C-alpha cells in the first residue's frame, strides 16, 4: 500500500510496519525528521506542515495515519489553564476527521488522546488513553498503560524511561498499537479490493 504517515515524529507507530509498503512521512521539525529518516531510511520523509500536506496530497495514498498534536486536547488542560494561561483546543484534529470521513476513498486512522471535553465525533475505538477514528473496524487490544502513547522504553531503554524528557519520545505512539491498526487497515483494504473485483466480474 501507499501510506501517508502524518505528524510522524520519530516514527513510533511506524516501527513495526516493515518495508513492504511505500511510506511517505511528514514532520514539521527538521531535526526530528532527520531522526525518523535515520531509523527508516527507505521512507520518503517530507519536512512540511502535515495539516496542509494532507489537504494537497490525500488522494495519492491508500492508507493515511494522522496524529495531530494532542497538547491542547489532553486532560492536562484542567490544570494548565489554571497554572499558566488559558488556551483553546486546536481544531485541526476535527478538521482532519471530517475531511477524511467525507472525501478520502482509502483507509484512514486519526489518533489522539482522550480529550478533557466531550468529543464531537464518536471515536471508532479507545485504547488506553487514546481515541482512534477510522473508517474500518479496530478490535480492542490490551497494552501496558504506561506504554500507550509512548515509545520511550523502546527507544531510550527501560532504565532511563522515567528520566527521559524528550518531547519526541513522549509523543511517539506505541509500536504494537501502530502495527495492530495497520494490519486492520490492510485487511479492510484487501477485502475491499476483492469485493470490487467480484462486483466487476458480476457485471460482465
mmCIF file of C-alpha atoms in Angstrom:
data_model
loop_
_atom_site.group_PDB
_atom_site.id
_atom_site.type_symbol
_atom_site.label_atom_id
_atom_site.label_comp_id
_atom_site.label_asym_id
_atom_site.label_seq_id
_atom_site.Cartn_x
_atom_site.Cartn_y
_atom_site.Cartn_z
ATOM 1 C CA UNK A 1 0.000 0.000 0.000
ATOM 2 C CA UNK A 2 0.940 3.638 -0.406
ATOM 3 C CA UNK A 3 0.901 5.029 3.127
ATOM 4 C CA UNK A 4 0.917 8.627 4.350
ATOM 5 C CA UNK A 5 2.234 8.966 7.921
ATOM 6 C CA UNK A 6 1.415 12.487 9.142
ATOM 7 C CA UNK A 7 2.948 14.219 12.189
ATOM 8 C CA UNK A 8 5.328 11.264 12.111
ATOM 9 C CA UNK A 9 7.706 12.353 14.905
ATOM 10 C CA UNK A 10 10.352 9.674 15.386
ATOM 11 C CA UNK A 11 8.047 7.015 13.958
ATOM 12 C CA UNK A 12 6.746 5.115 16.971
ATOM 13 C CA UNK A 13 3.614 3.998 15.146
ATOM 14 C CA UNK A 14 5.670 3.002 12.081
ATOM 15 C CA UNK A 15 8.397 0.946 13.822
ATOM 16 C CA UNK A 16 6.882 -2.495 13.105
ATOM 17 C CA UNK A 17 5.410 -1.754 9.671
ATOM 18 C CA UNK A 18 8.337 -3.345 7.824
ATOM 19 C CA UNK A 19 9.431 -2.409 4.310
ATOM 20 C CA UNK A 20 6.649 -3.891 2.170
ATOM 21 C CA UNK A 21 4.811 -0.578 1.850
ATOM 22 C CA UNK A 22 5.602 2.701 0.110
ATOM 23 C CA UNK A 23 5.596 5.157 3.020
ATOM 24 C CA UNK A 24 5.687 8.947 2.960
ATOM 25 C CA UNK A 25 6.258 10.531 6.379
ATOM 26 C CA UNK A 26 5.605 14.209 7.096
ATOM 27 C CA UNK A 27 7.157 16.091 10.019
ATOM 28 C CA UNK A 28 7.395 19.871 10.555
ATOM 29 C CA UNK A 29 10.506 19.786 12.793
ATOM 30 C CA UNK A 30 13.574 19.209 10.585
ATOM 31 C CA UNK A 31 15.701 17.746 13.404
ATOM 32 C CA UNK A 32 13.012 15.220 14.354
ATOM 33 C CA UNK A 33 12.566 14.394 10.659
ATOM 34 C CA UNK A 34 16.292 13.586 10.479
ATOM 35 C CA UNK A 35 15.914 11.158 13.396
ATOM 36 C CA UNK A 36 12.978 9.489 11.648
ATOM 37 C CA UNK A 37 14.983 9.180 8.404
ATOM 38 C CA UNK A 38 17.876 7.573 10.267
ATOM 39 C CA UNK A 39 15.506 4.971 11.711
ATOM 40 C CA UNK A 40 13.573 4.388 8.474
ATOM 41 C CA UNK A 41 15.872 5.173 5.534
ATOM 42 C CA UNK A 42 13.545 3.589 2.953
ATOM 43 C CA UNK A 43 10.720 6.018 3.699
ATOM 44 C CA UNK A 44 10.164 9.270 1.836
ATOM 45 C CA UNK A 45 10.482 11.917 4.564
ATOM 46 C CA UNK A 46 8.987 15.355 3.901
ATOM 47 C CA UNK A 47 9.620 18.373 6.134
ATOM 48 C CA UNK A 48 6.341 20.261 5.881
ATOM 49 C CA UNK A 49 3.101 21.266 7.579
ATOM 50 C CA UNK A 50 1.284 17.924 7.869
ATOM 51 C CA UNK A 51 -2.152 19.564 8.025
ATOM 52 C CA UNK A 52 -1.645 21.310 4.693
ATOM 53 C CA UNK A 53 0.149 18.323 3.158
ATOM 54 C CA UNK A 54 -2.908 16.176 3.850
ATOM 55 C CA UNK A 55 -5.146 18.619 2.011
ATOM 56 C CA UNK A 56 -2.822 18.755 -1.003
ATOM 57 C CA UNK A 57 -1.920 15.068 -1.340
ATOM 58 C CA UNK A 58 -4.583 12.876 0.341
ATOM 59 C CA UNK A 59 -5.795 11.357 -2.939
ATOM 60 C CA UNK A 60 -2.349 9.882 -3.698
ATOM 61 C CA UNK A 61 -2.481 7.284 -0.894
ATOM 62 C CA UNK A 62 -4.230 4.044 0.062
ATOM 63 C CA UNK A 63 -3.890 4.455 3.839
ATOM 64 C CA UNK A 64 -3.446 7.610 5.897
ATOM 65 C CA UNK A 65 -2.344 7.743 9.527
ATOM 66 C CA UNK A 66 -2.519 11.124 11.199
ATOM 67 C CA UNK A 67 -1.688 12.077 14.787
ATOM 68 C CA UNK A 68 -2.344 15.824 15.152
ATOM 69 C CA UNK A 69 -0.710 17.499 18.181
ATOM 70 C CA UNK A 70 -2.552 16.470 21.334
ATOM 71 C CA UNK A 71 -1.412 19.069 23.870
ATOM 72 C CA UNK A 72 -4.469 21.319 23.631
ATOM 73 C CA UNK A 73 -6.874 18.377 23.832
ATOM 74 C CA UNK A 74 -5.469 16.373 26.743
ATOM 75 C CA UNK A 75 -6.837 16.251 30.265
ATOM 76 C CA UNK A 76 -3.721 18.115 31.391
ATOM 77 C CA UNK A 77 -5.543 21.271 30.348
ATOM 78 C CA UNK A 78 -7.621 21.048 33.510
ATOM 79 C CA UNK A 79 -4.651 22.331 35.498
ATOM 80 C CA UNK A 80 -2.659 24.041 32.714
ATOM 81 C CA UNK A 81 -5.425 26.611 32.276
ATOM 82 C CA UNK A 82 -5.137 27.479 35.955
ATOM 83 C CA UNK A 83 -1.355 27.366 36.338
ATOM 84 C CA UNK A 84 -0.212 29.093 33.133
ATOM 85 C CA UNK A 85 -2.604 30.653 30.664
ATOM 86 C CA UNK A 86 -5.888 29.634 29.105
ATOM 87 C CA UNK A 87 -5.871 28.217 25.601
ATOM 88 C CA UNK A 88 -8.376 26.975 23.075
ATOM 89 C CA UNK A 89 -8.209 23.389 21.753
ATOM 90 C CA UNK A 90 -6.805 23.418 18.225
ATOM 91 C CA UNK A 91 -9.428 22.401 15.696
ATOM 92 C CA UNK A 92 -7.085 20.785 13.152
ATOM 93 C CA UNK A 93 -7.910 17.427 14.761
ATOM 94 C CA UNK A 94 -11.621 17.735 13.986
ATOM 95 C CA UNK A 95 -11.000 19.253 10.569
ATOM 96 C CA UNK A 96 -8.953 16.223 9.540
ATOM 97 C CA UNK A 97 -11.502 13.714 10.862
ATOM 98 C CA UNK A 98 -14.340 15.426 8.987
ATOM 99 C CA UNK A 99 -12.279 15.820 5.811
ATOM 100 C CA UNK A 100 -11.098 12.207 5.713
ATOM 101 C CA UNK A 101 -14.536 10.773 6.544
ATOM 102 C CA UNK A 102 -16.089 12.822 3.754
ATOM 103 C CA UNK A 103 -13.588 12.843 0.920
ATOM 104 C CA UNK A 104 -10.942 10.140 1.326
ATOM 105 C CA UNK A 105 -11.587 6.915 -0.615
ATOM 106 C CA UNK A 106 -8.884 4.816 1.073
ATOM 107 C CA UNK A 107 -8.462 3.742 4.693
ATOM 108 C CA UNK A 108 -7.517 6.161 7.434
ATOM 109 C CA UNK A 109 -6.822 6.343 11.156
ATOM 110 C CA UNK A 110 -6.747 9.555 13.195
ATOM 111 C CA UNK A 111 -5.087 9.121 16.598
ATOM 112 C CA UNK A 112 -5.259 11.464 19.575
ATOM 113 C CA UNK A 113 -5.520 11.459 23.352
ATOM 114 C CA UNK A 114 -8.718 11.103 25.320
ATOM 115 C CA UNK A 115 -9.861 14.718 25.495
ATOM 116 C CA UNK A 116 -10.809 16.807 28.507
ATOM 117 C CA UNK A 117 -14.048 17.794 26.746
ATOM 118 C CA UNK A 118 -16.845 15.731 25.180
ATOM 119 C CA UNK A 119 -15.869 14.620 21.681
ATOM 120 C CA UNK A 120 -17.825 15.941 18.692
ATOM 121 C CA UNK A 121 -17.481 12.779 16.614
ATOM 122 C CA UNK A 122 -17.518 9.408 18.435
ATOM 123 C CA UNK A 123 -14.186 7.551 18.091
ATOM 124 C CA UNK A 124 -14.079 4.166 16.399
ATOM 125 C CA UNK A 125 -12.057 2.749 19.290
ATOM 126 C CA UNK A 126 -10.465 3.762 22.584
ATOM 127 C CA UNK A 127 -7.195 2.157 23.639
ATOM 128 C CA UNK A 128 -5.705 3.185 26.965
ATOM 129 C CA UNK A 129 -5.685 6.982 27.000
ATOM 130 C CA UNK A 130 -6.058 7.347 23.234
ATOM 131 C CA UNK A 131 -9.002 7.798 20.869
ATOM 132 C CA UNK A 132 -8.890 6.349 17.355
ATOM 133 C CA UNK A 133 -11.104 7.464 14.483
ATOM 134 C CA UNK A 134 -11.124 5.304 11.343
ATOM 135 C CA UNK A 135 -13.317 4.033 8.513
ATOM 136 C CA UNK A 136 -12.563 0.380 9.347
ATOM 137 C CA UNK A 137 -13.022 -1.761 12.422
ATOM 138 C CA UNK A 138 -10.252 -1.721 15.058
ATOM 139 C CA UNK A 139 -10.693 -4.520 17.631
ATOM 140 C CA UNK A 140 -9.507 -3.502 21.063
ATOM 141 C CA UNK A 141 -6.165 -4.878 22.253
ATOM 142 C CA UNK A 142 -4.571 -4.723 25.671
ATOM 143 C CA UNK A 143 -1.431 -2.658 26.081
ATOM 144 C CA UNK A 144 0.506 -1.720 29.230
ATOM 145 C CA UNK A 145 -0.967 1.591 30.374
ATOM 146 C CA UNK A 146 2.412 3.269 30.723
ATOM 147 C CA UNK A 147 3.322 2.374 27.147
ATOM 148 C CA UNK A 148 0.193 3.540 25.317
ATOM 149 C CA UNK A 149 1.205 6.765 23.641
ATOM 150 C CA UNK A 150 4.917 6.480 24.347
ATOM 151 C CA UNK A 151 7.876 4.739 22.771
ATOM 152 C CA UNK A 152 10.397 5.749 25.440
ATOM 153 C CA UNK A 153 11.068 2.206 26.652
ATOM 154 C CA UNK A 154 11.668 1.011 23.120
ATOM 155 C CA UNK A 155 13.967 3.865 22.038
ATOM 156 C CA UNK A 156 15.820 5.018 25.146
ATOM 157 C CA UNK A 157 15.624 1.840 27.213
ATOM 158 C CA UNK A 158 13.729 0.841 30.346
ATOM 159 C CA UNK A 159 16.469 2.075 32.660
ATOM 160 C CA UNK A 160 16.112 5.682 31.526
ATOM 161 C CA UNK A 161 12.360 5.550 30.928
ATOM 162 C CA UNK A 162 11.345 7.671 33.922
ATOM 163 C CA UNK A 163 14.021 10.287 33.287
ATOM 164 C CA UNK A 164 13.621 10.903 29.569
ATOM 165 C CA UNK A 165 12.182 14.360 28.890
ATOM 166 C CA UNK A 166 12.449 14.397 25.106
ATOM 167 C CA UNK A 167 9.138 15.513 23.649
ATOM 168 C CA UNK A 168 9.555 13.374 20.537
ATOM 169 C CA UNK A 169 9.940 10.286 22.733
ATOM 170 C CA UNK A 170 6.923 11.127 24.881
ATOM 171 C CA UNK A 171 4.736 11.767 21.844
ATOM 172 C CA UNK A 172 5.627 8.588 19.934
ATOM 173 C CA UNK A 173 2.782 6.087 19.591
ATOM 174 C CA UNK A 174 3.320 2.539 20.886
ATOM 175 C CA UNK A 175 4.613 0.363 18.041
ATOM 176 C CA UNK A 176 2.369 -2.626 18.849
ATOM 177 C CA UNK A 177 -0.671 -0.384 18.562
ATOM 178 C CA UNK A 178 0.680 1.021 15.290
ATOM 179 C CA UNK A 179 1.095 -2.469 13.838
ATOM 180 C CA UNK A 180 -2.334 -3.577 15.036
ATOM 181 C CA UNK A 181 -4.001 -0.629 13.306
ATOM 182 C CA UNK A 182 -2.048 -1.118 10.067
ATOM 183 C CA UNK A 183 -2.993 -4.814 9.996
ATOM 184 C CA UNK A 184 -6.656 -3.895 10.458
ATOM 185 C CA UNK A 185 -6.404 -1.299 7.680
ATOM 186 C CA UNK A 186 -4.611 -3.735 5.342
ATOM 187 C CA UNK A 187 -7.203 -6.477 5.891
ATOM 188 C CA UNK A 188 -10.007 -3.993 5.262
ATOM 189 C CA UNK A 189 -8.265 -2.579 2.183
ATOM 190 C CA UNK A 190 -7.677 -6.024 0.684
ATOM 191 C CA UNK A 191 -11.259 -7.076 1.421
ATOM 192 C CA UNK A 192 -12.498 -4.019 -0.463
ATOM 193 C CA UNK A 193 -10.360 -4.921 -3.475
ATOM 194 C CA UNK A 194 -11.772 -8.453 -3.503
ATOM 195 C CA UNK A 195 -15.317 -7.115 -3.282
ATOM 196 C CA UNK A 196 -14.672 -4.643 -6.094
ATOM 197 C CA UNK A 197 -13.263 -7.377 -8.345
ATOM 198 C CA UNK A 198 -16.249 -9.608 -7.564
ATOM 199 C CA UNK A 199 -18.666 -6.809 -8.378
ATOM 200 C CA UNK A 200 -16.845 -6.060 -11.645
ATOM 201 C CA UNK A 201 -16.936 -9.734 -12.697
ATOM 202 C CA UNK A 202 -20.637 -9.966 -11.871
ATOM 203 C CA UNK A 203 -21.295 -7.070 -14.246
ATOM 204 C CA UNK A 204 -19.548 -8.734 -17.194
#
